[in-house]
Amino acid sequence: MEEPQNVFRTLSRIGDRSTSDVVVRLRTQEGRDDWVYCHSVILIEKSKYFADRLSENWPTCQILDSRNCVEVYCQECDFDHHVAVLRLFYVSMDSSVTDMWNCVRNALGVLRVAIELQCPQITATCVDYVEAVPWEEAEEEEILKTIPGLGSQAESILARLQPVNPIAIVKVFLSAIRFAMSSPPPTMNDLKTSAQEQLEYMLTEDDDAPLLTADNEIKVEARECMKRLLTRFNSLVESLLCESKESVLNADKLQPFQSYLADLLWASQILAKLEIMRELVSHWVEASEQILKVLQPVSLEAAMLEIKLKVIEVTAKVSEAIGYGTVILPTAKRLHMVKFWLPHVRALKPLMDSATNDVEDGPVLKMDGELWQSLESAFVSIILTLPSLDQAEILSDWLGNKDIRYPDLTEAFEVWCYRSKVANKRLAYLGGTHGMARML
C-alpha cells in the first residue's frame, strides 16, 4: 500500500490553496510581488534551499495567510524562471522534461535558479539539455557566466569549448589546406571559400594568439600544395595560349582561369603568414610572359576586366614580396619582373579607370585605390634595387610615356638623380673603384 505522504505528493498541484501549506513569495526590486501556493513536502524534497528555510533551524520563518511563508528576492529577468522552477517541482524529472526548455536561453535561466535554490534534479536535467543542443555565440558567453556554480557538473558542458591539443589542430589545418588548394569543382566553391577563411583565421593574430605556430611540417605541406596548384595553373595557361583570341574570351575558358587566380591570391596571403612566398614569387616571375599573352585580347567585358584586375592583385603581392626583401631574387629576375609588368600595369590602369566610371554599359568594377598605390610603391622599391644603368633605361621610358601619371616613379627618379650625381665622390672612397665610377 502506498504511503500517505506519497499519495499526497502525487495529488498535489502547485497553486492549490486548499492543500497548500506554504506560500513562496517572489519579490523583485521593481516592486513585483507574487504569491505561489506550494507544499512543504515537495519543496523540501526538491530543494535544499527550501529545506533549510522551512526547517526549525531557520529562526525567521513568517506566517502568511495562515501558512508558512518563504520570501525569495530575485532579479526581474529571472522572475519567470523562478516560477518555472517551482512548477518543475511538481513534474516527474524523466527524459521528456527536456522538451520543456524550448531553447538554450530558457534552460540557462532555469539552471541559474536551480543552482541558487540548490535543486539537484533540475540542475542535472538542465545540464543534460545544454550539453546536447547547439549553441549560438551569445549563448556560449551566457553559459560561461552560468556554469561556475556547477562544479564538476560543468565538465560535460565545457567539453566542446576545451582547447584542442596541438596535434589535432595541425591535423585539421593540413586537411583544410589540402582541400583549399586542390582546385575543387565550382559546385564546391562555398566549401572551398569557408576552408580558406578558416585557415586564414587560424593563422591570424588578433585579440587572441594564432591557433597554431607554423612548424616545418606545416610549411612543407603548404609548399607541396602550392606546387600542385601552380602546376595546374600553368597547364591551364598553356592550354589557353593554344586557343584563338576569340575562344579565350569564352566564359567557359575564363571561369577556370579566374578561379585559379582567386586561389593564388588567397594562397599569397597564407604563404606570407607562413613566410614561404618564394615558390609563388619565382613561378609568377618566370610565367609573366605567358600570363600576359593570355591577357592580350582587348576586351571591355566585365568578366575579362575582372580577370585582369585579379592578375594585378596577385602581381601586387608578388611585387611587394620582391620589393620589400621578403623573397630575395637575383638582379636578372627583378629586372624581368619590372620590364614585363610595368608596361602592362601602365596601360591597364586607364582602361580599368574608364571601366569603373562606365555605369551604363555594365556592372561597376570594385576598384581598390590602395591596390594601385601598393603596386606603385613596390615597383619603386624594386627599381631602386637594380643597377643604375637599368634604372636609367626604365626612367627614360617612363618620362617619355604619355601615361606618366601611373605608376608615378618620381621617388625612384629623385633617388637615381642623387645617386648618379654623387656616385664619383662616393666611390672615390673605395680603393680600386675609379673604373667602375667612370662606367656609372
Coordinates of C-alpha atoms in Angstrom, one line a residue:
M1 CA 0.0 0.0 0.0
E2 CA 1.3 3.4 -1.0
E3 CA 2.3 5.7 1.9
P4 CA 0.0 8.6 2.6
Q5 CA 2.9 11.1 2.0
N6 CA 3.5 9.7 -1.5
V7 CA -0.2 9.8 -2.2
F8 CA -0.3 13.5 -1.1
R9 CA 2.7 14.3 -3.2
T10 CA 1.1 12.7 -6.3
L11 CA -2.2 14.6 -5.8
S12 CA -0.7 17.9 -5.0
R13 CA -0.8 20.7 -7.6
I14 CA 1.1 24.0 -7.5
G15 CA -1.3 26.9 -6.7
D16 CA -3.8 24.6 -5.0
R17 CA -4.8 26.8 -2.0
S18 CA -7.0 24.0 -0.5
T19 CA -3.9 21.7 0.1
S20 CA -1.1 24.3 0.2
D21 CA 0.8 24.8 3.5
V22 CA 3.5 27.1 2.2
V23 CA 3.4 30.4 0.3
V24 CA 6.5 31.2 -1.7
R25 CA 6.6 35.0 -2.1
L26 CA 8.6 36.0 -5.1
R27 CA 9.7 39.7 -5.0
T28 CA 11.7 42.0 -7.1
Q29 CA 13.3 45.4 -6.6
E30 CA 10.9 46.8 -9.2
G31 CA 8.0 46.0 -6.8
R32 CA 6.7 42.8 -8.3
D33 CA 5.2 40.6 -5.5
D34 CA 3.6 37.3 -6.4
W35 CA 2.4 34.6 -4.1
V36 CA 2.8 31.0 -5.2
Y37 CA 0.9 28.4 -3.2
C38 CA 3.1 25.3 -2.7
H39 CA 3.5 22.3 -0.5
S40 CA 6.3 21.9 2.1
V41 CA 6.8 18.2 1.5
I42 CA 7.6 18.9 -2.2
L43 CA 9.7 22.0 -1.6
I44 CA 11.8 20.2 1.0
E45 CA 12.3 17.1 -1.2
K46 CA 13.3 19.1 -4.4
S47 CA 15.3 22.0 -3.0
K48 CA 17.9 22.1 -0.2
Y49 CA 17.4 25.9 -0.1
F50 CA 13.7 25.5 0.8
A51 CA 14.5 22.6 3.1
D52 CA 16.7 24.9 5.1
R53 CA 14.2 27.8 5.0
L54 CA 11.4 25.5 6.3
S55 CA 13.5 23.8 9.0
E56 CA 13.4 24.5 12.7
N57 CA 16.9 25.9 12.3
W58 CA 15.6 28.9 10.4
P59 CA 14.5 31.5 13.0
T60 CA 12.7 34.0 10.9
C61 CA 10.1 31.9 9.1
Q62 CA 7.0 34.1 8.6
I63 CA 3.3 33.2 8.7
L64 CA 1.2 34.5 5.8
D65 CA -2.5 33.6 5.1
S66 CA -2.3 31.0 7.9
R67 CA 0.7 29.3 6.1
N68 CA 4.4 29.3 6.4
C69 CA 5.9 32.0 4.1
V70 CA 9.2 31.9 2.4
E71 CA 10.3 35.2 0.7
V72 CA 12.6 34.9 -2.3
Y73 CA 14.1 38.0 -3.8
C74 CA 15.1 37.8 -7.4
Q75 CA 16.1 39.9 -10.5
E76 CA 13.3 40.9 -12.8
C77 CA 14.9 39.0 -15.6
D78 CA 14.8 35.8 -13.6
F79 CA 11.3 36.1 -12.2
D80 CA 9.7 33.8 -14.8
H81 CA 12.5 31.3 -14.3
H82 CA 11.8 31.1 -10.6
V83 CA 8.1 30.4 -11.3
A84 CA 9.2 27.7 -13.9
V85 CA 11.4 26.0 -11.3
L86 CA 8.6 26.0 -8.7
R87 CA 6.3 24.4 -11.4
L88 CA 9.0 21.8 -12.2
F89 CA 9.0 20.6 -8.6
Y90 CA 5.6 19.1 -9.4
V91 CA 6.8 17.4 -12.6
S92 CA 8.4 14.0 -12.9
M93 CA 12.1 14.5 -13.9
D94 CA 12.3 12.0 -16.7
S95 CA 13.9 12.4 -20.1
S96 CA 10.9 14.0 -21.7
V97 CA 11.1 17.1 -19.4
T98 CA 14.0 18.4 -21.6
D99 CA 11.3 19.2 -24.2
M100 CA 10.1 22.0 -21.8
W101 CA 13.2 24.1 -22.2
N102 CA 12.4 25.2 -25.8
C103 CA 15.8 27.0 -26.2
V104 CA 19.2 27.3 -24.6
R105 CA 18.5 30.7 -23.2
N106 CA 15.4 29.5 -21.3
A107 CA 17.3 26.4 -20.0
L108 CA 20.1 28.6 -18.7
G109 CA 17.6 30.8 -16.9
V110 CA 16.2 27.8 -15.2
L111 CA 19.7 26.5 -14.5
R112 CA 20.7 29.7 -12.8
V113 CA 17.7 29.5 -10.5
A114 CA 18.2 25.7 -9.9
I115 CA 21.8 26.4 -8.8
E116 CA 20.6 29.2 -6.5
L117 CA 17.8 27.1 -4.9
Q118 CA 20.0 24.0 -4.8
C119 CA 17.8 21.8 -6.9
P120 CA 20.0 18.8 -8.0
Q121 CA 17.4 17.1 -10.2
I122 CA 16.5 20.2 -12.2
T123 CA 20.2 21.2 -12.4
A124 CA 21.1 17.8 -13.8
T125 CA 18.3 17.9 -16.4
C126 CA 19.3 21.4 -17.5
V127 CA 22.9 20.3 -17.8
D128 CA 21.9 17.3 -20.0
Y129 CA 19.9 19.6 -22.3
V130 CA 22.5 22.4 -22.6
E131 CA 25.3 19.8 -23.2
A132 CA 23.3 18.1 -26.1
V133 CA 22.0 21.1 -28.1
P134 CA 23.8 23.5 -30.4
W135 CA 24.7 27.0 -29.1
E136 CA 24.8 30.4 -30.7
E137 CA 27.8 32.6 -29.9
A138 CA 25.9 34.9 -27.5
E139 CA 24.6 31.8 -25.7
E140 CA 28.1 30.5 -25.2
E141 CA 29.0 33.7 -23.3
E142 CA 25.9 33.2 -21.2
I143 CA 26.9 29.6 -20.5
L144 CA 30.3 30.6 -19.3
K145 CA 28.8 33.1 -16.9
T146 CA 26.3 30.5 -15.5
I147 CA 28.4 27.3 -15.1
P148 CA 30.8 28.4 -12.4
G149 CA 28.2 27.4 -9.8
L150 CA 28.0 23.8 -11.2
G151 CA 31.4 22.5 -10.0
S152 CA 32.2 19.1 -11.6
Q153 CA 28.9 19.0 -13.5
A154 CA 30.2 21.8 -15.7
E155 CA 32.8 19.4 -17.3
S156 CA 30.3 17.9 -19.8
I157 CA 29.2 21.3 -21.0
L158 CA 32.7 22.6 -21.2
A159 CA 33.9 19.7 -23.3
R160 CA 33.2 21.4 -26.6
L161 CA 34.9 24.6 -25.5
Q162 CA 38.1 23.0 -24.2
P163 CA 41.4 23.8 -26.1
V164 CA 42.3 21.1 -28.6
N165 CA 45.8 19.5 -28.4
P166 CA 48.3 20.8 -30.9
I167 CA 48.4 17.5 -32.8
A168 CA 44.7 17.6 -33.6
I169 CA 44.9 21.3 -34.6
V170 CA 47.8 20.6 -37.1
K171 CA 45.8 17.6 -38.5
V172 CA 42.8 19.8 -39.2
F173 CA 44.9 22.5 -40.7
L174 CA 46.7 20.2 -43.0
S175 CA 43.5 18.6 -44.2
A176 CA 41.9 22.0 -44.7
I177 CA 44.9 23.5 -46.7
R178 CA 45.0 20.4 -49.0
F179 CA 41.3 20.9 -49.8
A180 CA 41.5 24.7 -50.1
M181 CA 44.3 24.5 -52.6
S182 CA 43.0 21.4 -54.5
S183 CA 41.0 23.5 -57.1
P184 CA 37.7 21.6 -56.4
P185 CA 34.9 22.0 -59.0
P186 CA 32.7 25.2 -59.0
T187 CA 29.9 23.3 -57.1
M188 CA 32.2 23.2 -54.1
N189 CA 33.2 26.9 -54.1
D190 CA 31.3 27.7 -51.0
L191 CA 33.1 24.9 -49.1
K192 CA 36.5 26.0 -50.5
T193 CA 35.8 29.6 -49.5
S194 CA 34.9 28.5 -46.0
A195 CA 38.1 26.4 -45.7
Q196 CA 40.2 29.3 -46.9
E197 CA 38.6 31.8 -44.5
Q198 CA 39.1 29.4 -41.5
L199 CA 42.7 28.7 -42.5
E200 CA 43.5 32.4 -42.6
Y201 CA 41.7 32.9 -39.2
M202 CA 43.7 30.1 -37.6
L203 CA 47.0 31.9 -38.6
T204 CA 45.8 35.4 -37.7
E205 CA 46.9 37.2 -34.6
D206 CA 44.0 39.4 -33.4
D207 CA 42.8 39.7 -29.8
D208 CA 43.9 36.1 -29.4
A209 CA 47.2 34.4 -30.4
P210 CA 47.2 32.3 -33.6
L211 CA 45.7 28.9 -33.2
L212 CA 48.9 27.3 -34.3
T213 CA 52.5 28.1 -35.0
A214 CA 53.8 27.3 -38.4
D215 CA 56.4 24.5 -37.9
N216 CA 58.4 22.7 -40.6
E217 CA 55.6 20.1 -41.2
I218 CA 53.1 22.7 -42.0
K219 CA 55.5 24.7 -44.2
V220 CA 56.5 21.6 -46.2
E221 CA 52.9 20.6 -46.8
A222 CA 51.9 24.2 -47.8
R223 CA 54.8 24.3 -50.3
E224 CA 53.7 21.0 -51.8
C225 CA 50.1 22.2 -52.1
M226 CA 51.4 25.4 -53.7
K227 CA 53.5 23.4 -56.2
R228 CA 50.5 21.3 -57.3
L229 CA 48.3 24.5 -57.6
L230 CA 50.9 26.2 -59.7
T231 CA 51.3 23.1 -61.9
R232 CA 47.6 23.1 -62.6
F233 CA 47.6 26.9 -63.2
N234 CA 50.5 26.6 -65.6
S235 CA 48.7 23.8 -67.5
L236 CA 45.7 26.0 -67.9
V237 CA 47.7 28.9 -69.1
E238 CA 49.5 26.7 -71.7
S239 CA 46.1 25.4 -72.9
L240 CA 44.7 29.0 -73.3
L241 CA 47.7 30.0 -75.3
C242 CA 46.8 27.3 -77.8
E243 CA 43.3 28.8 -78.2
S244 CA 42.4 31.6 -80.6
K245 CA 41.9 35.1 -79.1
E246 CA 38.2 34.9 -79.7
S247 CA 38.0 31.5 -78.0
V248 CA 39.9 32.7 -74.9
L249 CA 37.1 35.3 -74.3
N250 CA 34.6 32.4 -74.0
A251 CA 33.1 32.3 -70.5
D252 CA 33.8 28.6 -70.2
K253 CA 37.5 29.3 -70.6
L254 CA 37.6 32.4 -68.4
Q255 CA 35.9 30.9 -65.4
P256 CA 38.6 28.3 -64.5
F257 CA 41.3 31.0 -65.1
Q258 CA 39.6 33.4 -62.8
S259 CA 39.1 30.7 -60.2
Y260 CA 42.8 29.8 -60.2
L261 CA 43.7 33.5 -59.9
A262 CA 41.4 33.8 -56.8
D263 CA 43.1 30.8 -55.3
L264 CA 46.6 32.1 -55.9
L265 CA 45.6 35.5 -54.4
W266 CA 44.3 33.8 -51.3
A267 CA 47.4 31.5 -51.2
S268 CA 49.7 34.5 -51.3
Q269 CA 48.2 35.7 -48.0
I270 CA 48.6 32.3 -46.4
L271 CA 52.1 31.9 -47.7
A272 CA 53.1 35.3 -46.4
K273 CA 51.9 34.4 -42.9
L274 CA 53.9 31.1 -43.2
E275 CA 56.9 33.1 -44.6
I276 CA 57.2 30.8 -47.6
M277 CA 56.4 33.1 -50.5
R278 CA 59.3 32.0 -52.7
E279 CA 57.5 29.3 -54.6
L280 CA 54.7 31.6 -55.8
V281 CA 57.0 34.6 -56.4
S282 CA 59.5 32.6 -58.5
H283 CA 56.8 30.9 -60.6
W284 CA 54.9 34.2 -61.2
V285 CA 58.1 35.9 -62.4
E286 CA 59.0 33.1 -64.7
A287 CA 55.5 32.8 -66.1
S288 CA 55.0 36.5 -66.6
E289 CA 55.3 36.4 -70.4
Q290 CA 52.8 33.5 -70.8
I291 CA 50.3 35.1 -68.4
L292 CA 50.4 38.5 -70.2
K293 CA 49.9 36.7 -73.5
V294 CA 46.6 35.2 -72.2
L295 CA 45.6 38.8 -71.2
Q296 CA 46.4 40.3 -74.6
P297 CA 42.8 40.2 -76.1
V298 CA 41.5 43.8 -75.8
S299 CA 38.1 43.4 -74.2
L300 CA 35.9 45.6 -72.1
E301 CA 33.7 42.8 -71.0
A302 CA 33.3 42.7 -67.2
A303 CA 34.5 39.1 -66.9
M304 CA 37.8 39.8 -68.7
L305 CA 38.3 43.1 -66.8
E306 CA 37.7 41.2 -63.5
I307 CA 40.4 38.7 -64.5
K308 CA 42.8 41.4 -65.4
L309 CA 42.2 43.0 -62.1
K310 CA 42.7 39.7 -60.3
V311 CA 46.0 39.3 -62.1
I312 CA 47.0 42.8 -60.9
E313 CA 46.2 41.8 -57.3
V314 CA 48.4 38.7 -57.5
T315 CA 51.2 40.8 -59.2
A316 CA 51.0 43.3 -56.4
K317 CA 51.5 40.6 -53.8
V318 CA 54.4 39.2 -55.7
S319 CA 55.9 42.7 -56.3
E320 CA 55.7 43.5 -52.6
A321 CA 57.5 40.3 -51.6
I322 CA 60.3 41.2 -54.0
G323 CA 60.4 44.9 -53.4
Y324 CA 60.5 44.7 -49.6
G325 CA 63.0 41.8 -49.5
T326 CA 60.6 39.1 -48.3
V327 CA 61.8 37.0 -51.2
I328 CA 65.4 37.5 -52.5
L329 CA 65.7 37.2 -56.3
P330 CA 68.8 37.8 -58.5
T331 CA 69.1 41.0 -60.4
A332 CA 68.0 39.4 -63.7
K333 CA 64.7 38.2 -62.3
R334 CA 63.9 41.5 -60.6
L335 CA 64.6 43.3 -63.9
H336 CA 62.5 40.8 -65.8
M337 CA 59.6 41.4 -63.4
V338 CA 59.7 45.2 -63.9
K339 CA 60.2 45.1 -67.7
F340 CA 57.2 42.8 -68.2
W341 CA 54.7 44.1 -65.7
L342 CA 55.4 47.8 -65.6
P343 CA 54.2 48.5 -69.2
H344 CA 51.2 46.2 -68.7
V345 CA 50.1 48.0 -65.5
R346 CA 50.7 51.4 -67.1
A347 CA 48.4 50.5 -70.0
L348 CA 45.8 48.8 -67.9
K349 CA 45.2 51.5 -65.2
P350 CA 43.4 53.9 -67.6
L351 CA 41.4 51.1 -69.0
M352 CA 40.3 50.0 -65.5
D353 CA 39.5 53.6 -64.5
S354 CA 37.3 54.1 -67.5
A355 CA 35.5 50.8 -66.9
T356 CA 34.9 51.8 -63.3
N357 CA 33.3 55.0 -64.3
D358 CA 31.2 53.4 -67.0
V359 CA 27.9 52.7 -65.2
E360 CA 25.7 52.3 -68.2
D361 CA 27.4 49.5 -70.1
G362 CA 27.7 47.0 -67.3
P363 CA 28.5 46.3 -63.7
V364 CA 30.9 48.7 -62.0
L365 CA 34.2 47.0 -61.0
K366 CA 35.2 47.2 -57.4
M367 CA 38.4 49.1 -57.5
D368 CA 40.7 49.4 -54.5
G369 CA 42.8 52.6 -54.6
E370 CA 45.2 51.1 -52.1
L371 CA 45.9 48.2 -54.6
W372 CA 47.3 50.6 -57.2
Q373 CA 49.2 52.6 -54.5
S374 CA 50.9 49.5 -53.1
L375 CA 51.8 48.2 -56.5
E376 CA 53.3 51.6 -57.4
S377 CA 55.3 51.6 -54.2
A378 CA 56.5 48.0 -54.8
F379 CA 57.7 48.9 -58.3
V380 CA 59.6 51.9 -57.0
S381 CA 61.3 49.7 -54.4
I382 CA 62.2 47.0 -57.0
I383 CA 63.6 49.6 -59.4
L384 CA 65.8 51.1 -56.8
T385 CA 67.4 47.7 -56.2
L386 CA 68.5 47.5 -59.9
P387 CA 71.8 48.6 -61.3
S388 CA 71.8 52.3 -62.1
L389 CA 72.1 51.8 -65.8
D390 CA 68.9 49.6 -65.8
Q391 CA 67.2 52.3 -63.7
A392 CA 68.1 54.9 -66.3
E393 CA 66.6 52.9 -69.0
I394 CA 63.3 52.4 -67.1
L395 CA 63.1 56.0 -66.1
S396 CA 63.8 57.2 -69.6
D397 CA 60.9 55.1 -70.9
W398 CA 58.7 56.4 -68.1
L399 CA 59.5 60.1 -68.7
G400 CA 58.8 59.7 -72.4
N401 CA 55.5 57.8 -72.0
K402 CA 52.1 59.5 -72.3
D403 CA 50.8 57.6 -69.3
I404 CA 53.4 59.1 -67.0
R405 CA 51.0 59.6 -64.1
Y406 CA 50.8 55.9 -63.3
P407 CA 52.8 54.4 -62.0
D408 CA 54.4 57.6 -60.6
L409 CA 58.2 56.9 -60.4
T410 CA 59.1 60.3 -59.1
E411 CA 60.7 58.9 -56.0
A412 CA 62.8 56.5 -57.9
F413 CA 63.8 59.3 -60.3
E414 CA 64.8 61.6 -57.4
V415 CA 66.9 58.8 -55.8
W416 CA 68.5 57.9 -59.1
C417 CA 69.4 61.6 -59.8
Y418 CA 71.0 61.9 -56.3
R419 CA 72.9 58.6 -56.6
S420 CA 74.2 59.5 -60.0
K421 CA 75.3 62.9 -59.1
V422 CA 77.3 61.8 -56.0
A423 CA 78.5 58.5 -57.4
N424 CA 82.0 59.5 -58.3
K425 CA 82.6 61.2 -55.0
R426 CA 81.1 58.2 -53.1
L427 CA 83.1 55.6 -55.0
A428 CA 86.3 57.6 -54.7
Y429 CA 86.5 56.5 -51.1
L430 CA 86.6 52.9 -52.2
G431 CA 90.0 51.8 -53.4
G432 CA 90.3 50.5 -57.0
T433 CA 86.7 51.5 -58.0
H434 CA 87.5 54.5 -60.2
G435 CA 87.0 52.5 -63.3
M436 CA 83.6 51.4 -62.0
A437 CA 82.7 55.1 -61.2
R438 CA 83.6 56.2 -64.7
M439 CA 81.2 53.5 -66.1
L440 CA 78.4 54.9 -63.9

